[in-house]
Coordinates of C-alpha atoms in Angstrom, one line a residue:
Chain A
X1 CA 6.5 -41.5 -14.2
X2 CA 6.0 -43.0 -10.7
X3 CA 2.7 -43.0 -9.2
X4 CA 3.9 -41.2 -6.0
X5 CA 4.9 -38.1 -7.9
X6 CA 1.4 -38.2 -9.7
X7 CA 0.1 -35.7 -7.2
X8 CA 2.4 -33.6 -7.6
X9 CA 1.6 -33.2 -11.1
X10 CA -2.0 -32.6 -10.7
X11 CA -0.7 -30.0 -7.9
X12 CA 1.5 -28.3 -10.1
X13 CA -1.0 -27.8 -12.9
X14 CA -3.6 -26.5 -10.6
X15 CA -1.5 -23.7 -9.2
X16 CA -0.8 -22.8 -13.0
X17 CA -4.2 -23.0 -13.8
X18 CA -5.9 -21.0 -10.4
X19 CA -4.9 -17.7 -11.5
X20 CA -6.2 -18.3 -15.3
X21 CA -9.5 -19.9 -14.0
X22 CA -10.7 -17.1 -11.4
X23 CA -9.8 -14.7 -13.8
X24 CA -12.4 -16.1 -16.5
X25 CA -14.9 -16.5 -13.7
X26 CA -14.8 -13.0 -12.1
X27 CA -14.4 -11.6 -15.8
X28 CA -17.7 -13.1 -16.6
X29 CA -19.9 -12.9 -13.3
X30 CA -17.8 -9.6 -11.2
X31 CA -18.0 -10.4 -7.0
X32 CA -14.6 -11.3 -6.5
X33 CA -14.8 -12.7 -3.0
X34 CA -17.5 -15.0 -4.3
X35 CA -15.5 -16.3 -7.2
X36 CA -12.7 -16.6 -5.4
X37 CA -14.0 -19.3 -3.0
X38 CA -16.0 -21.2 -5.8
X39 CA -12.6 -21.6 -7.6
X40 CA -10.8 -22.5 -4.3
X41 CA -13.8 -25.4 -3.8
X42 CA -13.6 -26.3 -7.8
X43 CA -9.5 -27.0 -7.0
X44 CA -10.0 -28.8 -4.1
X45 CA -12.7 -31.1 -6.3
X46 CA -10.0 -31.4 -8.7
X47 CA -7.1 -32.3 -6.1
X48 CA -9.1 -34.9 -4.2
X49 CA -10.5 -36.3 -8.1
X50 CA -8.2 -35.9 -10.8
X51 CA -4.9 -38.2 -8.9
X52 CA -7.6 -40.7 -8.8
X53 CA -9.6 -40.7 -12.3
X54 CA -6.6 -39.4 -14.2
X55 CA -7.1 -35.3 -15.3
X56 CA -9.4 -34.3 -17.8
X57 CA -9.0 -33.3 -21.3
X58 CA -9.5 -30.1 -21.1
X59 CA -8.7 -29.2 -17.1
X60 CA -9.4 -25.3 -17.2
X61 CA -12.7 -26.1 -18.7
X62 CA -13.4 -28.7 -15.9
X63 CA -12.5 -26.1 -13.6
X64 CA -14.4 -23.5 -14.9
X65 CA -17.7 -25.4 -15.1
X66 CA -16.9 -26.5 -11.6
X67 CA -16.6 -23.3 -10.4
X68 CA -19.2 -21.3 -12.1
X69 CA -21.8 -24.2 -10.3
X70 CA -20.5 -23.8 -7.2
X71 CA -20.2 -19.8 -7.4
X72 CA -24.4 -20.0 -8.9
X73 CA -24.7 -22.1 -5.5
X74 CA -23.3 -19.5 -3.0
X75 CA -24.1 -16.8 -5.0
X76 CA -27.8 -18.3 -4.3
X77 CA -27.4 -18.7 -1.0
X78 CA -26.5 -15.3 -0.2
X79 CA -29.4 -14.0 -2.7
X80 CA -31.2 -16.2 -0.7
X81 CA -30.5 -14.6 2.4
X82 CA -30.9 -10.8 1.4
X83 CA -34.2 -11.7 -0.7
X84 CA -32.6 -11.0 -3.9
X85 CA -33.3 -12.0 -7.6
X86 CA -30.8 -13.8 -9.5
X87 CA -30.8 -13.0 -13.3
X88 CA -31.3 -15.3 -15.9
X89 CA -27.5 -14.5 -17.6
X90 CA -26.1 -15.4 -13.9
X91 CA -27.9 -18.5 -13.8
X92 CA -26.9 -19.9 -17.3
X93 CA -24.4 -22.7 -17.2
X94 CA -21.3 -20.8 -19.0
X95 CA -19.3 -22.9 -21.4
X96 CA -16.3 -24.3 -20.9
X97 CA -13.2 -22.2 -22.9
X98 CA -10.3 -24.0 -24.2
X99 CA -7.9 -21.3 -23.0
X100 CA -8.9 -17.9 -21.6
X101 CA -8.4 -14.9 -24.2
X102 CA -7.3 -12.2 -21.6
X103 CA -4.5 -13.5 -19.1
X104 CA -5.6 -11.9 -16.1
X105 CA -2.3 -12.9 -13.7
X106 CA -1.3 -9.7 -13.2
X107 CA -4.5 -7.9 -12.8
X108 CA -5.0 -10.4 -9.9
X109 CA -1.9 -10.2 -8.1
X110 CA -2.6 -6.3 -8.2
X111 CA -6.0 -6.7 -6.0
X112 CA -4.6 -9.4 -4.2
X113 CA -2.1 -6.6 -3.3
X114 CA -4.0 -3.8 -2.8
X115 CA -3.2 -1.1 -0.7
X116 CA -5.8 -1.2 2.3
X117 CA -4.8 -4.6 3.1
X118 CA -2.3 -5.6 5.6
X119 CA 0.9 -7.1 4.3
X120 CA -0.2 -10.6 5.8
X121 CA -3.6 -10.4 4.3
X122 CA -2.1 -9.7 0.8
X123 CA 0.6 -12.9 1.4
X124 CA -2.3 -15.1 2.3
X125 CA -4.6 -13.9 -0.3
X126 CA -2.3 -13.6 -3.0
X127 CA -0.8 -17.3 -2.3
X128 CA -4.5 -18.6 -2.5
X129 CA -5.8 -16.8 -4.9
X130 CA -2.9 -16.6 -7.5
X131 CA -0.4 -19.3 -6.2
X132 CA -3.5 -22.0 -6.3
X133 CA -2.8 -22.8 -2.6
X134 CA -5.1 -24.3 -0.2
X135 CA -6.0 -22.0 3.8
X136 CA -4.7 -25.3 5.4
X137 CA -1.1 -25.2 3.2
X138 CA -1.1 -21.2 4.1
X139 CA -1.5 -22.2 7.7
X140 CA 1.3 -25.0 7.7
X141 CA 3.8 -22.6 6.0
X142 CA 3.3 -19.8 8.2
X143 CA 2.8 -21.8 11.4
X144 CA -0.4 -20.6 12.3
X145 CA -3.9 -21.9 12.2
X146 CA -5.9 -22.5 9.8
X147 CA -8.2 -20.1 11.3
X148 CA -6.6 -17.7 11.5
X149 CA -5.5 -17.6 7.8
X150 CA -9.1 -18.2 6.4
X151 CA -10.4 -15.0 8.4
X152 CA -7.5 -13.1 7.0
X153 CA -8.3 -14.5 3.8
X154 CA -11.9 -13.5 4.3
X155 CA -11.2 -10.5 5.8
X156 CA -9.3 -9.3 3.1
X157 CA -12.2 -9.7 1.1
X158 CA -14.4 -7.8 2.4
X159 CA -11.8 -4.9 2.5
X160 CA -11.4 -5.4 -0.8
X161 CA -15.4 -5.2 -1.5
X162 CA -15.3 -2.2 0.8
X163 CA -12.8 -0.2 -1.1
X164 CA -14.6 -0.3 -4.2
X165 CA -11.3 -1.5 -5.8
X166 CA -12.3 -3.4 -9.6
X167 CA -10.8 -6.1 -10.6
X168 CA -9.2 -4.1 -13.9
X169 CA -5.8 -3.3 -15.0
X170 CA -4.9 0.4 -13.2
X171 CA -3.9 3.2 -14.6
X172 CA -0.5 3.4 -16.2
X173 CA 0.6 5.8 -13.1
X174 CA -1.1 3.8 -10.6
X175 CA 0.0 0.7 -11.4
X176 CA 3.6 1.6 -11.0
X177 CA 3.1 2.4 -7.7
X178 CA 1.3 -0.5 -7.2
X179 CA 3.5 -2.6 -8.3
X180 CA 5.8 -1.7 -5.5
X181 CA 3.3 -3.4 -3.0
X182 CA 3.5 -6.2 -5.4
X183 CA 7.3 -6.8 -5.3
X184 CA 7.2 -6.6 -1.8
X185 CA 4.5 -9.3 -1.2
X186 CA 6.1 -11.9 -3.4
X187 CA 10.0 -11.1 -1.6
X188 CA 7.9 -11.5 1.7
X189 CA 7.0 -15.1 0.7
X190 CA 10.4 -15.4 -0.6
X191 CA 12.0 -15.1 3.1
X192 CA 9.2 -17.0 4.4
X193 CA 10.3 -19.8 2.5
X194 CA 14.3 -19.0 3.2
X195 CA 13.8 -21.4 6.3
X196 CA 15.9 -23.8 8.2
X197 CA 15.7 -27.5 7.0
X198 CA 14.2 -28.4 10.1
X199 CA 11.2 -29.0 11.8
X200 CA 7.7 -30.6 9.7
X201 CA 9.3 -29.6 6.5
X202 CA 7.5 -32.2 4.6
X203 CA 4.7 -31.6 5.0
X204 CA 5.6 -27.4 4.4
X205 CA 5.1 -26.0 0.9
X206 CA 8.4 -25.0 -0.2
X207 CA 7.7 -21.3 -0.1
X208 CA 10.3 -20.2 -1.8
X209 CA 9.8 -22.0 -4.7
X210 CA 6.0 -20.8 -4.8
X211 CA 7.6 -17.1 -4.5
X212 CA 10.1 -17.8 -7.6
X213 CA 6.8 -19.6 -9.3
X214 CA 4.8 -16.6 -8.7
X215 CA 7.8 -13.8 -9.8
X216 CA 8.4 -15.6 -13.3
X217 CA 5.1 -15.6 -13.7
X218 CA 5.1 -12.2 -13.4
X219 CA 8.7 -11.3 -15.6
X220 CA 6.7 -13.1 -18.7
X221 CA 4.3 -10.4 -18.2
X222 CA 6.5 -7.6 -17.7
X223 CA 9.6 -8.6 -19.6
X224 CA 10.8 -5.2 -19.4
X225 CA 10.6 -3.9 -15.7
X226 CA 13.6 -3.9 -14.2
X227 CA 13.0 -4.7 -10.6
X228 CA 10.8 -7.5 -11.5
X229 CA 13.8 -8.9 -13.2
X230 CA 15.6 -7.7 -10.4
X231 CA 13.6 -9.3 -7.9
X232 CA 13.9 -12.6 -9.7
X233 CA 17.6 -12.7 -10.2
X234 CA 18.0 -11.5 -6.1
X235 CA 15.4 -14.5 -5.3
X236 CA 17.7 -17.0 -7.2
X237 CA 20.9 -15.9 -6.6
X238 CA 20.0 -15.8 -2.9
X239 CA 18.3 -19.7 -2.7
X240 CA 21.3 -20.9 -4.5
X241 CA 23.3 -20.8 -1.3
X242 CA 20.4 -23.0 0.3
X243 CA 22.1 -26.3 -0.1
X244 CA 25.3 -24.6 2.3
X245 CA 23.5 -22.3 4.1
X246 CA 22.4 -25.2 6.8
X247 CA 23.9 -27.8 8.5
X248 CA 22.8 -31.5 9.1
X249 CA 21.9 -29.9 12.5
X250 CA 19.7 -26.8 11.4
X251 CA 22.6 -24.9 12.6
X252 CA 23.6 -21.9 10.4
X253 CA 26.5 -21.5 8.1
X254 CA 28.0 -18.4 7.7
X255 CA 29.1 -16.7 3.9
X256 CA 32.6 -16.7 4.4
X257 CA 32.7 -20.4 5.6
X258 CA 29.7 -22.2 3.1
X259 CA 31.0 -25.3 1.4
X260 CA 30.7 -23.2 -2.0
X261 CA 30.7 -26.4 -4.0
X262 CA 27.0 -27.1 -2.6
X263 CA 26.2 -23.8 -4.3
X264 CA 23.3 -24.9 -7.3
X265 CA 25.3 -23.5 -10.2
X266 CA 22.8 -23.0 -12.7
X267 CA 20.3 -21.3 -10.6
X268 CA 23.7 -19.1 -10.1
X269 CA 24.2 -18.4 -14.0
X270 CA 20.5 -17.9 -14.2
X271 CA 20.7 -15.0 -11.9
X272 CA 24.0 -13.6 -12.9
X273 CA 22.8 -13.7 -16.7
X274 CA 19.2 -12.1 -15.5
X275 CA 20.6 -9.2 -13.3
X276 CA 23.6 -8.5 -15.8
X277 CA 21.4 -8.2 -18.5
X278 CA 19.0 -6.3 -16.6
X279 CA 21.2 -3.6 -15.5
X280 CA 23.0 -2.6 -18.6
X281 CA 19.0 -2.2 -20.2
X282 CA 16.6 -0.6 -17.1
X283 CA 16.5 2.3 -14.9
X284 CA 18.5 1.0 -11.5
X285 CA 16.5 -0.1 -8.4
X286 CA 16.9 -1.4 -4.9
X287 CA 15.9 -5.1 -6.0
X288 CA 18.5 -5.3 -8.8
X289 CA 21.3 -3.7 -6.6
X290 CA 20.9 -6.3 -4.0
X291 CA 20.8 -9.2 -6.7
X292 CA 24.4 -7.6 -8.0
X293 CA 25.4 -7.6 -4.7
X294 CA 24.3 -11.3 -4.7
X295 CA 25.5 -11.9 -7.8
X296 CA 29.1 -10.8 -6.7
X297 CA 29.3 -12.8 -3.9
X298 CA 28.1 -16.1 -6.0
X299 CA 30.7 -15.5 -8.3
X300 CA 33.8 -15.5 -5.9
X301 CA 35.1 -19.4 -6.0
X302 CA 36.3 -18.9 -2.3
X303 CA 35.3 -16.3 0.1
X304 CA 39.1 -14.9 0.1
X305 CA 37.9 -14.3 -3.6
X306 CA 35.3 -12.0 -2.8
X307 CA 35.5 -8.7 -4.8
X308 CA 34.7 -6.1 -1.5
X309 CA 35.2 -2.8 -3.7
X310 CA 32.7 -3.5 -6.1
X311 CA 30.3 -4.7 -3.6
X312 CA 31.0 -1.2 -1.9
X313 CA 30.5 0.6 -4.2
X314 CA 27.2 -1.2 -4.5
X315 CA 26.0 -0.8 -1.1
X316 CA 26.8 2.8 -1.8
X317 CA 25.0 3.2 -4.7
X318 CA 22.0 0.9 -2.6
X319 CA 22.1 3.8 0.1
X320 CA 21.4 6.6 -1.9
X321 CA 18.3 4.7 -3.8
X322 CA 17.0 2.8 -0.8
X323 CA 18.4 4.0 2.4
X324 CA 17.6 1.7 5.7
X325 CA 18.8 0.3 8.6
X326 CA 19.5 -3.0 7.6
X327 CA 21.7 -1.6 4.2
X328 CA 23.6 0.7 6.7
X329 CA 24.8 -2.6 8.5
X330 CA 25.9 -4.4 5.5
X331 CA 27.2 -1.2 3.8
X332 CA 29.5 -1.2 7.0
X333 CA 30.9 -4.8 6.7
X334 CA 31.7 -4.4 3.6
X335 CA 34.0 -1.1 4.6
X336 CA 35.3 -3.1 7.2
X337 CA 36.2 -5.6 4.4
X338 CA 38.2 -2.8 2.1
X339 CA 39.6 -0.4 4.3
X340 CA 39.6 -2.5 7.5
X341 CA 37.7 -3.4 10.9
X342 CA 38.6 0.5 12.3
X343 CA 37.2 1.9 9.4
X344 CA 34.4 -0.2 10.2
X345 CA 34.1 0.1 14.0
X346 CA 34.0 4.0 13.4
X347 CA 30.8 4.0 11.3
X348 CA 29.0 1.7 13.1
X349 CA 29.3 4.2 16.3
X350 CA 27.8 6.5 14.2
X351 CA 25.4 4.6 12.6
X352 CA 24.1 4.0 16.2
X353 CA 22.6 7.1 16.3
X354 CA 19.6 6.1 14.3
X355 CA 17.1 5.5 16.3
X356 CA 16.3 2.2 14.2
X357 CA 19.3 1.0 15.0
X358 CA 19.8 1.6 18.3
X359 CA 19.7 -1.3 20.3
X360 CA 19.5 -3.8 18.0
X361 CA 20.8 -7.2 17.9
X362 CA 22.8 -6.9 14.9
X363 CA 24.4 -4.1 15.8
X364 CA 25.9 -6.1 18.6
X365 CA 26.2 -8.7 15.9
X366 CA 28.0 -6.3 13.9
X367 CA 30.6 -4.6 16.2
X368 CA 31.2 -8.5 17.5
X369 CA 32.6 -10.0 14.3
X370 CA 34.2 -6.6 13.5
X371 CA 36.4 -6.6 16.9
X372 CA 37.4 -9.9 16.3
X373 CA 38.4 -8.8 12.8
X374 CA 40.2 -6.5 15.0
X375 CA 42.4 -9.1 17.1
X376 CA 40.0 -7.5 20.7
X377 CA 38.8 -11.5 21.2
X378 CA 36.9 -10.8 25.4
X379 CA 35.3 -7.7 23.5
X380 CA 34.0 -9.9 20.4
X381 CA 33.0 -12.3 22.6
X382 CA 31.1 -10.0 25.2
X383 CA 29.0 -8.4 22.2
X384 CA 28.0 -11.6 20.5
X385 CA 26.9 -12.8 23.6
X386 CA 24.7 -9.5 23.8
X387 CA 23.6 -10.1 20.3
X388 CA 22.4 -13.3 21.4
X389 CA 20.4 -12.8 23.9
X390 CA 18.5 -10.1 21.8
X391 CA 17.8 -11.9 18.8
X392 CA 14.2 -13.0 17.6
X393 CA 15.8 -16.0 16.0
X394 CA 16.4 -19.3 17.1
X395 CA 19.0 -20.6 14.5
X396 CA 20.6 -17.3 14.4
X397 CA 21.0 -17.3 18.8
X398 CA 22.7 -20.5 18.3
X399 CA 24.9 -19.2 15.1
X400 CA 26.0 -16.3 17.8
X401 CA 26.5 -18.2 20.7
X402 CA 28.7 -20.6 18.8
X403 CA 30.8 -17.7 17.8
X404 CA 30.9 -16.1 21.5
X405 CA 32.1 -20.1 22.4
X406 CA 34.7 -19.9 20.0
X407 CA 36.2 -17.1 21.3
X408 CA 36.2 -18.5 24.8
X409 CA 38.3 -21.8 24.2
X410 CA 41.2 -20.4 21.6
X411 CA 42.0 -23.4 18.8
X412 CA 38.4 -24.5 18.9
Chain B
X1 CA 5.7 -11.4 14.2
X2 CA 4.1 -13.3 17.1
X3 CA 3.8 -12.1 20.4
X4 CA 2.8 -13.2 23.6
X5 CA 0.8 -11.5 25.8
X6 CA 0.8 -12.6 30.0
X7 CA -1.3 -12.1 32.2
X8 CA -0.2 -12.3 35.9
X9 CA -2.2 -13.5 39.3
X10 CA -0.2 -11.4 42.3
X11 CA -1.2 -9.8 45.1
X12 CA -2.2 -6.7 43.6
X13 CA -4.6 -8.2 40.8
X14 CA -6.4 -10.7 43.7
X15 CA -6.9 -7.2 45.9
X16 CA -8.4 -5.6 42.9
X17 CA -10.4 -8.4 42.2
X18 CA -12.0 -8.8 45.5
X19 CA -12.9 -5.2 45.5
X20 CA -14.8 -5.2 42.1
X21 CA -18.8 -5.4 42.0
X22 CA -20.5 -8.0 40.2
X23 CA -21.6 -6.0 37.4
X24 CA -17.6 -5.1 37.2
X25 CA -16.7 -8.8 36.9
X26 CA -19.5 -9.4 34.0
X27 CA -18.0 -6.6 32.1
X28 CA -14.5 -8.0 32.7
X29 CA -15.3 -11.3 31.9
X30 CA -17.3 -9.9 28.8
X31 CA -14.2 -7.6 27.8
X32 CA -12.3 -10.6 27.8
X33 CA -14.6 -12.5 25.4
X34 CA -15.0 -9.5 23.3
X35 CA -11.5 -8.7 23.1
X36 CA -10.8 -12.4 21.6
X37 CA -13.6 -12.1 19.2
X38 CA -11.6 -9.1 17.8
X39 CA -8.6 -10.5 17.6
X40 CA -10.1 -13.4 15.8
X41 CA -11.9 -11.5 13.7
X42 CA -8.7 -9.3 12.3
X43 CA -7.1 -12.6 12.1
X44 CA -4.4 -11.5 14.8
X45 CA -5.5 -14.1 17.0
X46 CA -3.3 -17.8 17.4
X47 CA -4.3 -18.8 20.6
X48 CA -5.5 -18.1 24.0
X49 CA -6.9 -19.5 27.1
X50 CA -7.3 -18.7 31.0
X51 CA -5.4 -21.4 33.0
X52 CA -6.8 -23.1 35.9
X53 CA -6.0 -22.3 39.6
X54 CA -2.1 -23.5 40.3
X55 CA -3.5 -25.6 43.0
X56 CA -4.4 -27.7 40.8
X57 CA -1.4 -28.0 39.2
X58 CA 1.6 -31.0 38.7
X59 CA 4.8 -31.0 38.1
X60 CA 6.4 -33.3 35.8
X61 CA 10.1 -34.1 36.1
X62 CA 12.5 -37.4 34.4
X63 CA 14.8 -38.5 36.2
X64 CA 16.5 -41.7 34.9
X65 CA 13.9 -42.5 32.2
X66 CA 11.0 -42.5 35.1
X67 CA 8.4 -39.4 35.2
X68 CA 8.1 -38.5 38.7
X69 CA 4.9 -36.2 39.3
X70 CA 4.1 -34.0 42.5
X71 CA 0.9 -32.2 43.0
X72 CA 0.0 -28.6 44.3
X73 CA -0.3 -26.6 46.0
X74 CA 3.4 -25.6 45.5
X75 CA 5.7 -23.5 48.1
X76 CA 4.0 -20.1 48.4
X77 CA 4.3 -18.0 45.4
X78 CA 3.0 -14.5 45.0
X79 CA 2.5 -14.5 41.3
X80 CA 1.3 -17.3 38.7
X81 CA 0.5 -16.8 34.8
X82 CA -3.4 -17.0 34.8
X83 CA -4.0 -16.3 31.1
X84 CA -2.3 -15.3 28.1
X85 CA -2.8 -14.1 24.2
X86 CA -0.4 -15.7 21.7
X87 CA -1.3 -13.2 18.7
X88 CA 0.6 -12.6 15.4
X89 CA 0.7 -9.3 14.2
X90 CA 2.9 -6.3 12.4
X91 CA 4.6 -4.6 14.8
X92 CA 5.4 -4.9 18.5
X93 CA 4.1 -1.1 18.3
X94 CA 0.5 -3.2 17.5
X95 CA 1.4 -5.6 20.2
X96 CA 1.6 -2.7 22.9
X97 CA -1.7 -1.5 21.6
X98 CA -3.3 -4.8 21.6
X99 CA -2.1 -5.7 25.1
X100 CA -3.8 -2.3 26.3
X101 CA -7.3 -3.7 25.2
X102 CA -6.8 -6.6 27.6
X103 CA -9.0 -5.8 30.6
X104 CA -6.4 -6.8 33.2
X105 CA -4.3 -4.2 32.1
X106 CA -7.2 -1.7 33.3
X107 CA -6.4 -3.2 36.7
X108 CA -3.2 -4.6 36.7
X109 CA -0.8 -5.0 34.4
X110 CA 0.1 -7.5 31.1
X111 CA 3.2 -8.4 29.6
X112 CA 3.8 -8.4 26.4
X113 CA 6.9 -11.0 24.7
X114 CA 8.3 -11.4 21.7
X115 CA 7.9 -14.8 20.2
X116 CA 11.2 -16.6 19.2
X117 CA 11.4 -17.6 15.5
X118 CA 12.5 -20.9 13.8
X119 CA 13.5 -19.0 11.2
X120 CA 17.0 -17.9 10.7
X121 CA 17.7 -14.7 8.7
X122 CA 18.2 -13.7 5.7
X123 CA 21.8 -12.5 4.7
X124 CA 22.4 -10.5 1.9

């Protein structure tokens, strides 16, 4: 092994072992928000230390002694402040445990999750406290600053404090419902990662891969939920594309014209295998419809190959269990795809009547590369121009523009 | 989602302005600082800052590899940006209802933009 990807090492086994430490420590002492930044100080010990003196033998017992000193220290501190006595039990040096009994992953990601937080509180806190990341990584990945993720961080805390909520496996009823939130967090991070190849990449955790990370952590726990599959396969099936999505530029690539060679091929049989398996064993859901609907798409060798009925009938089936504006779209490209761009043009000017919808950039989008489907070239051209300029997206303005260009000089 | 939140010199704020009492100008100046301690707080806030007078302003141009400067005061304008809030938050619904806690927009007006993104999106 080189000495440059040494670090990377010690990185990697830290985010494995965050989750597994804080669990021990609020299991033994309660106060999450304490804990959790006395194992956040213990793993920045650790990354600053171990690339340097080599790991330790036993690094989630280093971590936990580490911690539990450093949460005594804050814990006095704040007793300090509100004239409080610290117990004996609290004040005992614990002992360091070869591996915890309990794994308390999941039960983590479900406060980290939890209901009265807002969805960027739970990405940052969940990233942190179960992804092992550091408030100055959070910051780079999200482009914002540090700041700004440390009082979400902090905030979230204290929310969490607030609601009473326990760090404790929920009911069986609850926790489904919870779980929802969960899904939702870790596919959040997923497109948060699902970035251009541009800008200070580098120095960027690779999001994506911290959102996989995080969701097969979370399939070895719950082997048989269907959406966490689901999720998984979707997440895979999706990042496969990544290596054609992109050009040299940072320009976009569009489905039908990705260089499907660049395609990672066994991320692709991972996910097919996943969500096939998946769907012939669990109750359907919305993530495992759109990894099929992935999955359909990875498995056409060209995009002349592409089997349109089945995805359809997918997008059918995806609008009856998860209706929403953005499946309406798709649902209509695809019915542009089987039964032509008329077809297609008709339901979209229905579909505009959703107030959702109305006005929106894709829309334009939409009815643009559906006219030209249609052979009406200025009216293509006019309506990805309007999509352009409404767009929120930099690479996708350009992706449009291109296409409005196109149309303007014929053989380009 | 970030947005950006502007706050415009014209006419109409500098009339305002001059009409207010000191004790109205504290509690602006004080809503101001208030407002960003809030937005810190919730951990909405990216940036913000009041700008300077344009009179004191340059402008920066290239022009075959040289940087050519000229200073103010510029041709008569009736409106400059004088301050803005770059915030990141939900919703442009929670944009709007940020921007109305901005004390200008008690006397004037603020306008509120959508940040462009780097990021393209995600096809399914």
């Amino acid at each position: 092994m080189s000495v440059v990807s040494a670090p990377t090492r010690v990185e990697e086994l830290l985010r494995e072992l965050a989750p597994r430490v804080l669990g021990v420590l609020v299991r033994r002492y309660g106060g999450f928000d304490t804990c959790e930044d006395a194992v956040q100080e213990a793993l920045l010990g650790a990354a600053t230390q171990w690339p340097a003196e080599g790991v330790p033998a036993n690094p989630t017992g280093w971590l936990i002694t580490v911690a539990s000193r450093r949460r005594t220290e804050l814990w006095r501190n704040e007793t300090a402040r509100r004239r409080r006595e610290e117990t004996a039990a609290a004040m005992a040096p614990p002992e360091p445990e070869l591996a915890p009994a309990v794994d308390d992953t999941l039960t983590l990601l479900l406060l980290c999750c939890h209901p009265s937080l807002t969805p960027p509180s739970q990405v940052a806190l969940t990233l942190r406290a179960v992804g092992g990341l550091t408030t100055a990584e959070i910051a780079r990945a999200f482009l914002v600053p540090e700041a700004t993720v440390a009082q979400r961080i902090s905030r979230a805390k204290q929310r969490i404090r607030a609601s009473g909520a326990e760090f404790a496996m929920p009911t069986r009823a609850e926790r489904s419902e919870r779980m929802v939130a969960v899904l939702q967090v870790l596919y959040l991070i997923f497109n948060e990662g699902y970035t251009a190849s541009s800008g200070p990449a580098l120095q960027r955790v690779e999001l994506t891969a911290e959102a996989i990370r995080l969701t097969r952590q979370l399939r070895e726990r719950l082997p048989e939920d269907g959406e966490v599959a689901g999720l998984l396969a979707l997440m895979l099936l999706t990042d496969a594309r990544r290596p054609a999505r992109t050009r040299a530029d940072g320009g976009l690539v569009p489905l039908a014209e990705q260089d499907r060679g660049r395609w990672d091929a066994s991320a692709i049989a991972e996910g097919v295998g996943l969500i096939t398996q998946t769907l012939a064993s669990a109750p359907i859901g919305p993530y495992q419809l759109q990894a099929a609907i992935a999955a359909v798409h990875d498995e056409a060798a060209r995009f002349e190959d592409t089997d349109w009925q089945q995805i359809l009938g997918l997008y059918d089936l995806l609008a009856t269990v998860a209706p929403g504006p953005m499946v309406t779209l798709n649902r209509i490209v695809a019915v542009a795809m089987v039964h032509g761009p008329q077809a297609g043009l008709e339901q979209l000017a229905a579909a505009e009547a959703d107030p959702a919808l109305a006005g929106h950039h894709r829309v334009d989008a939409v009815r643009a590369h559906l006219l030209d489907l249609a052979g009406d070239r200025d009216a293509a051209r006019a309506h990805y121009r309007l999509a352009a300029r409404r767009t929120l997206s930099i690479p996708e303005q350009r992706y449009l523009e291109s296409r409005a260009a196109q149309l303007t000089n014929p053989g380009s | 989602m970030k947005y950006l939140i502007l706050i415009y010199s014209n006419p109409r704020s500098r009339a305002v302005w001059e009409e207010l009492s000191e004790v109205q100008r504290v509690e602006f100046g004080r809503g101001h600082g208030a407002f960003r301690e809030e937005l810190a707080a919730s951990g909405e806030l990216v940036a913000s800052e009041g700008l300077a007078d344009p009179s004191l302003a340059k402008r920066v141009s290239v022009r075959e590899g040289r940087t050519l400067t000229s200073d103010g005061p510029f041709a008569e304008v009736k409106e400059h940006l004088a301050g803005f809030y770059l915030i990141e938050c939900q919703s442009q619904e929670r944009a709007v209802e940020l921007a109305a806690r901005v004390p200008d927009a008690f006397y004037n007006e603020v306008e509120v933009r959508p940040v462009m993104d780097v990021r393209p999106w995600l096809e399914l």
